[in-house]
Amino acid sequence: MKMLFEPIVIGGIKMKNRIMMAPMCMYSAEEGVVGDFHMAHLGARAVGGVGLIIVEATGVSPEGRISPYDAGIWNEKQVEAFKPVINFCKLCGSVMGIQTTILDNAYYEFSGEDYTDLQAKYKNLIILRTLSKAFSLAGMRIGYGI
């Protein structure tokens, strides 16, 4: 139990402890835009001391979402809405991650982008592949900042 509260480094990212919050689909975004609910939900975990918070399934295209109420990052309005949430959680010492939804690789076929492009575009987020190995730490892709 003692190790749970000790820092850990994964992929060059240092976390203050080994407590990690798995992504939870909240179905609370409107047109992919996160809001006050997300600030309260994710912020509460950051205030509570979670070392790594992984944001719910987030669509990289409208076609790749699980539901119409999923969070999104396919336009600037959505990215801007995430910034205060991410910044608050980071201020509390949490590392932020994101689980992206790419149903049947629709996003890549649609846009031609790859994970390298996403890393450059959405810095400070850990990009998780949501296909067959969604929550494998070995499957994490590290970004640099939103």
PDB file of C-alpha atoms in Angstrom:
ATOM      1  CA  MET A   1       0.000   0.000   0.000  1.00  0.00           C
ATOM      2  CA  LYS A   2       2.902   2.327   0.765  1.00  0.00           C
ATOM      3  CA  MET A   3       4.005   2.349  -2.902  1.00  0.00           C
ATOM      4  CA  LEU A   4       0.574   3.629  -3.987  1.00  0.00           C
ATOM      5  CA  PHE A   5       1.471   7.071  -2.674  1.00  0.00           C
ATOM      6  CA  GLU A   6       5.020   7.169  -4.054  1.00  0.00           C
ATOM      7  CA  PRO A   7       5.867   9.045  -7.278  1.00  0.00           C
ATOM      8  CA  ILE A   8       6.264   7.112 -10.521  1.00  0.00           C
ATOM      9  CA  VAL A   9       7.710   7.973 -13.945  1.00  0.00           C
ATOM     10  CA  ILE A  10       6.129   6.446 -17.061  1.00  0.00           C
ATOM     11  CA  GLY A  11       7.398   7.403 -20.493  1.00  0.00           C
ATOM     12  CA  GLY A  12       9.294  10.375 -19.060  1.00  0.00           C
ATOM     13  CA  ILE A  13       6.187  11.750 -17.340  1.00  0.00           C
ATOM     14  CA  LYS A  14       6.458  12.021 -13.547  1.00  0.00           C
ATOM     15  CA  MET A  15       3.291  11.473 -11.529  1.00  0.00           C
ATOM     16  CA  LYS A  16       3.044  12.443  -7.867  1.00  0.00           C
ATOM     17  CA  ASN A  17       1.589   9.059  -6.949  1.00  0.00           C
ATOM     18  CA  ARG A  18       0.325   5.830  -8.512  1.00  0.00           C
ATOM     19  CA  ILE A  19      -3.358   6.638  -8.164  1.00  0.00           C
ATOM     20  CA  MET A  20      -4.889   6.728 -11.623  1.00  0.00           C
ATOM     21  CA  MET A  21      -8.443   7.506 -12.652  1.00  0.00           C
ATOM     22  CA  ALA A  22      -9.635   5.455 -15.588  1.00  0.00           C
ATOM     23  CA  PRO A  23     -11.704   7.247 -18.223  1.00  0.00           C
ATOM     24  CA  MET A  24     -15.436   7.306 -17.498  1.00  0.00           C
ATOM     25  CA  CYS A  25     -17.944   8.125 -20.218  1.00  0.00           C
ATOM     26  CA  MET A  26     -20.047  10.922 -18.738  1.00  0.00           C
ATOM     27  CA  TYR A  27     -22.126  11.806 -21.836  1.00  0.00           C
ATOM     28  CA  SER A  28     -22.314  15.426 -20.667  1.00  0.00           C
ATOM     29  CA  ALA A  29     -20.750  17.447 -23.489  1.00  0.00           C
ATOM     30  CA  GLU A  30     -22.827  19.550 -25.863  1.00  0.00           C
ATOM     31  CA  GLU A  31     -21.605  19.424 -29.455  1.00  0.00           C
ATOM     32  CA  GLY A  32     -18.389  17.946 -28.083  1.00  0.00           C
ATOM     33  CA  VAL A  33     -17.722  20.929 -25.794  1.00  0.00           C
ATOM     34  CA  VAL A  34     -16.882  20.201 -22.153  1.00  0.00           C
ATOM     35  CA  GLY A  35     -18.314  22.511 -19.502  1.00  0.00           C
ATOM     36  CA  ASP A  36     -18.881  23.114 -15.815  1.00  0.00           C
ATOM     37  CA  PHE A  37     -19.776  19.474 -15.211  1.00  0.00           C
ATOM     38  CA  HIS A  38     -16.375  18.369 -16.484  1.00  0.00           C
ATOM     39  CA  MET A  39     -14.592  20.989 -14.380  1.00  0.00           C
ATOM     40  CA  ALA A  40     -16.397  19.730 -11.265  1.00  0.00           C
ATOM     41  CA  HIS A  41     -15.998  16.023 -12.109  1.00  0.00           C
ATOM     42  CA  LEU A  42     -12.335  16.062 -13.115  1.00  0.00           C
ATOM     43  CA  GLY A  43     -11.372  18.907 -10.783  1.00  0.00           C
ATOM     44  CA  ALA A  44     -12.699  17.010  -7.763  1.00  0.00           C
ATOM     45  CA  ARG A  45     -10.382  14.106  -8.573  1.00  0.00           C
ATOM     46  CA  ALA A  46      -7.428  16.465  -8.946  1.00  0.00           C
ATOM     47  CA  VAL A  47      -8.199  18.177  -5.632  1.00  0.00           C
ATOM     48  CA  GLY A  48      -8.486  14.692  -4.108  1.00  0.00           C
ATOM     49  CA  GLY A  49      -4.896  13.947  -5.123  1.00  0.00           C
ATOM     50  CA  VAL A  50      -5.213  11.608  -8.113  1.00  0.00           C
ATOM     51  CA  GLY A  51      -1.821  11.319  -9.855  1.00  0.00           C
ATOM     52  CA  LEU A  52      -3.116  10.590 -13.385  1.00  0.00           C
ATOM     53  CA  ILE A  53      -6.576  11.579 -14.576  1.00  0.00           C
ATOM     54  CA  ILE A  54      -7.651  10.178 -17.922  1.00  0.00           C
ATOM     55  CA  VAL A  55     -10.417  12.183 -19.564  1.00  0.00           C
ATOM     56  CA  GLU A  56     -13.439  10.289 -20.855  1.00  0.00           C
ATOM     57  CA  ALA A  57     -13.714   8.911 -24.367  1.00  0.00           C
ATOM     58  CA  THR A  58     -13.185  11.983 -26.535  1.00  0.00           C
ATOM     59  CA  GLY A  59     -13.959  12.061 -30.239  1.00  0.00           C
ATOM     60  CA  VAL A  60     -11.295  13.232 -32.672  1.00  0.00           C
ATOM     61  CA  SER A  61     -14.030  13.535 -35.293  1.00  0.00           C
ATOM     62  CA  PRO A  62     -17.830  13.658 -35.095  1.00  0.00           C
ATOM     63  CA  GLU A  63     -17.944  10.303 -36.886  1.00  0.00           C
ATOM     64  CA  GLY A  64     -15.656   8.673 -34.317  1.00  0.00           C
ATOM     65  CA  ARG A  65     -17.769   9.356 -31.224  1.00  0.00           C
ATOM     66  CA  ILE A  66     -19.553   6.723 -29.176  1.00  0.00           C
ATOM     67  CA  SER A  67     -22.529   9.038 -28.598  1.00  0.00           C
ATOM     68  CA  PRO A  68     -23.613  12.570 -29.604  1.00  0.00           C
ATOM     69  CA  TYR A  69     -22.846  13.691 -26.020  1.00  0.00           C
ATOM     70  CA  ASP A  70     -19.176  12.658 -25.975  1.00  0.00           C
ATOM     71  CA  ALA A  71     -16.477  15.274 -25.510  1.00  0.00           C
ATOM     72  CA  GLY A  72     -14.597  16.216 -28.667  1.00  0.00           C
ATOM     73  CA  ILE A  73     -11.324  17.736 -29.840  1.00  0.00           C
ATOM     74  CA  TRP A  74     -12.011  18.092 -33.557  1.00  0.00           C
ATOM     75  CA  ASN A  75     -12.433  21.883 -33.473  1.00  0.00           C
ATOM     76  CA  GLU A  76     -10.876  24.845 -31.674  1.00  0.00           C
ATOM     77  CA  LYS A  77     -13.993  25.615 -29.587  1.00  0.00           C
ATOM     78  CA  GLN A  78     -13.750  22.153 -28.030  1.00  0.00           C
ATOM     79  CA  VAL A  79     -10.001  22.430 -27.452  1.00  0.00           C
ATOM     80  CA  GLU A  80     -10.413  25.870 -25.842  1.00  0.00           C
ATOM     81  CA  ALA A  81     -13.126  24.501 -23.521  1.00  0.00           C
ATOM     82  CA  PHE A  82     -10.727  21.818 -22.276  1.00  0.00           C
ATOM     83  CA  LYS A  83      -7.984  24.315 -21.377  1.00  0.00           C
ATOM     84  CA  PRO A  84      -9.360  25.599 -18.041  1.00  0.00           C
ATOM     85  CA  VAL A  85     -10.181  22.043 -16.935  1.00  0.00           C
ATOM     86  CA  ILE A  86      -6.711  20.775 -17.857  1.00  0.00           C
ATOM     87  CA  ASN A  87      -4.993  23.802 -16.318  1.00  0.00           C
ATOM     88  CA  PHE A  88      -6.898  23.490 -13.031  1.00  0.00           C
ATOM     89  CA  CYS A  89      -6.139  19.787 -12.714  1.00  0.00           C
ATOM     90  CA  LYS A  90      -2.473  20.400 -13.498  1.00  0.00           C
ATOM     91  CA  LEU A  91      -2.411  23.199 -10.914  1.00  0.00           C
ATOM     92  CA  CYS A  92      -3.517  20.580  -8.378  1.00  0.00           C
ATOM     93  CA  GLY A  93      -0.578  18.398  -9.403  1.00  0.00           C
ATOM     94  CA  SER A  94      -2.379  15.842 -11.568  1.00  0.00           C
ATOM     95  CA  VAL A  95      -1.077  14.612 -14.905  1.00  0.00           C
ATOM     96  CA  MET A  96      -3.824  14.696 -17.518  1.00  0.00           C
ATOM     97  CA  GLY A  97      -4.475  12.033 -20.116  1.00  0.00           C
ATOM     98  CA  ILE A  98      -7.171  11.597 -22.721  1.00  0.00           C
ATOM     99  CA  GLN A  99      -8.823   8.530 -24.175  1.00  0.00           C
ATOM    100  CA  THR A 100      -9.594   9.216 -27.809  1.00  0.00           C
ATOM    101  CA  THR A 101     -12.359   7.479 -29.704  1.00  0.00           C
ATOM    102  CA  ILE A 102     -11.651   6.589 -33.276  1.00  0.00           C
ATOM    103  CA  LEU A 103     -14.380   4.170 -34.204  1.00  0.00           C
ATOM    104  CA  ASP A 104     -13.044   1.968 -36.994  1.00  0.00           C
ATOM    105  CA  ASN A 105     -10.210   4.442 -37.605  1.00  0.00           C
ATOM    106  CA  ALA A 106     -12.789   6.833 -39.083  1.00  0.00           C
ATOM    107  CA  TYR A 107     -10.738   9.847 -38.073  1.00  0.00           C
ATOM    108  CA  TYR A 108      -7.579   8.776 -39.856  1.00  0.00           C
ATOM    109  CA  GLU A 109      -9.410   7.800 -43.008  1.00  0.00           C
ATOM    110  CA  PHE A 110     -11.311  11.104 -42.849  1.00  0.00           C
ATOM    111  CA  SER A 111      -8.430  13.477 -42.113  1.00  0.00           C
ATOM    112  CA  GLY A 112      -5.224  11.688 -43.025  1.00  0.00           C
ATOM    113  CA  GLU A 113      -3.688  12.727 -39.673  1.00  0.00           C
ATOM    114  CA  ASP A 114      -1.805  10.314 -37.452  1.00  0.00           C
ATOM    115  CA  TYR A 115      -0.880  10.230 -33.765  1.00  0.00           C
ATOM    116  CA  THR A 116       2.231  12.318 -34.428  1.00  0.00           C
ATOM    117  CA  ASP A 117      -0.024  15.112 -35.705  1.00  0.00           C
ATOM    118  CA  LEU A 118      -2.267  14.772 -32.638  1.00  0.00           C
ATOM    119  CA  GLN A 119       0.737  14.935 -30.313  1.00  0.00           C
ATOM    120  CA  ALA A 120       1.881  18.177 -31.901  1.00  0.00           C
ATOM    121  CA  LYS A 121      -1.621  19.654 -31.830  1.00  0.00           C
ATOM    122  CA  TYR A 122      -2.711  18.622 -28.339  1.00  0.00           C
ATOM    123  CA  LYS A 123       0.303  19.082 -26.101  1.00  0.00           C
ATOM    124  CA  ASN A 124       0.183  18.177 -22.377  1.00  0.00           C
ATOM    125  CA  LEU A 125      -2.200  15.330 -23.063  1.00  0.00           C
ATOM    126  CA  ILE A 126      -1.363  11.678 -23.077  1.00  0.00           C
ATOM    127  CA  ILE A 127      -3.020  10.185 -26.142  1.00  0.00           C
ATOM    128  CA  LEU A 128      -4.354   6.684 -25.520  1.00  0.00           C
ATOM    129  CA  ARG A 129      -5.267   4.385 -28.375  1.00  0.00           C
ATOM    130  CA  THR A 130      -8.826   3.294 -27.839  1.00  0.00           C
ATOM    131  CA  LEU A 131      -8.846   0.443 -30.252  1.00  0.00           C
ATOM    132  CA  SER A 132      -8.101  -3.028 -28.862  1.00  0.00           C
ATOM    133  CA  LYS A 133      -5.654  -1.915 -26.132  1.00  0.00           C
ATOM    134  CA  ALA A 134      -7.373   1.232 -24.851  1.00  0.00           C
ATOM    135  CA  PHE A 135      -6.111   1.280 -21.287  1.00  0.00           C
ATOM    136  CA  SER A 136      -2.714  -0.358 -21.668  1.00  0.00           C
ATOM    137  CA  LEU A 137       0.023   1.888 -20.288  1.00  0.00           C
ATOM    138  CA  ALA A 138       2.284   0.390 -22.931  1.00  0.00           C
ATOM    139  CA  GLY A 139      -0.094   1.802 -25.556  1.00  0.00           C
ATOM    140  CA  MET A 140       0.221   5.390 -24.299  1.00  0.00           C
ATOM    141  CA  ARG A 141       1.446   8.094 -26.617  1.00  0.00           C
ATOM    142  CA  ILE A 142       2.887  11.142 -24.882  1.00  0.00           C
ATOM    143  CA  GLY A 143       2.030  14.664 -26.066  1.00  0.00           C
ATOM    144  CA  TYR A 144       3.399  18.021 -24.983  1.00  0.00           C
ATOM    145  CA  GLY A 145       0.606  20.487 -24.073  1.00  0.00           C
ATOM    146  CA  ILE A 146      -2.888  21.760 -24.850  1.00  0.00           C
TER     147      ILE A 146
END
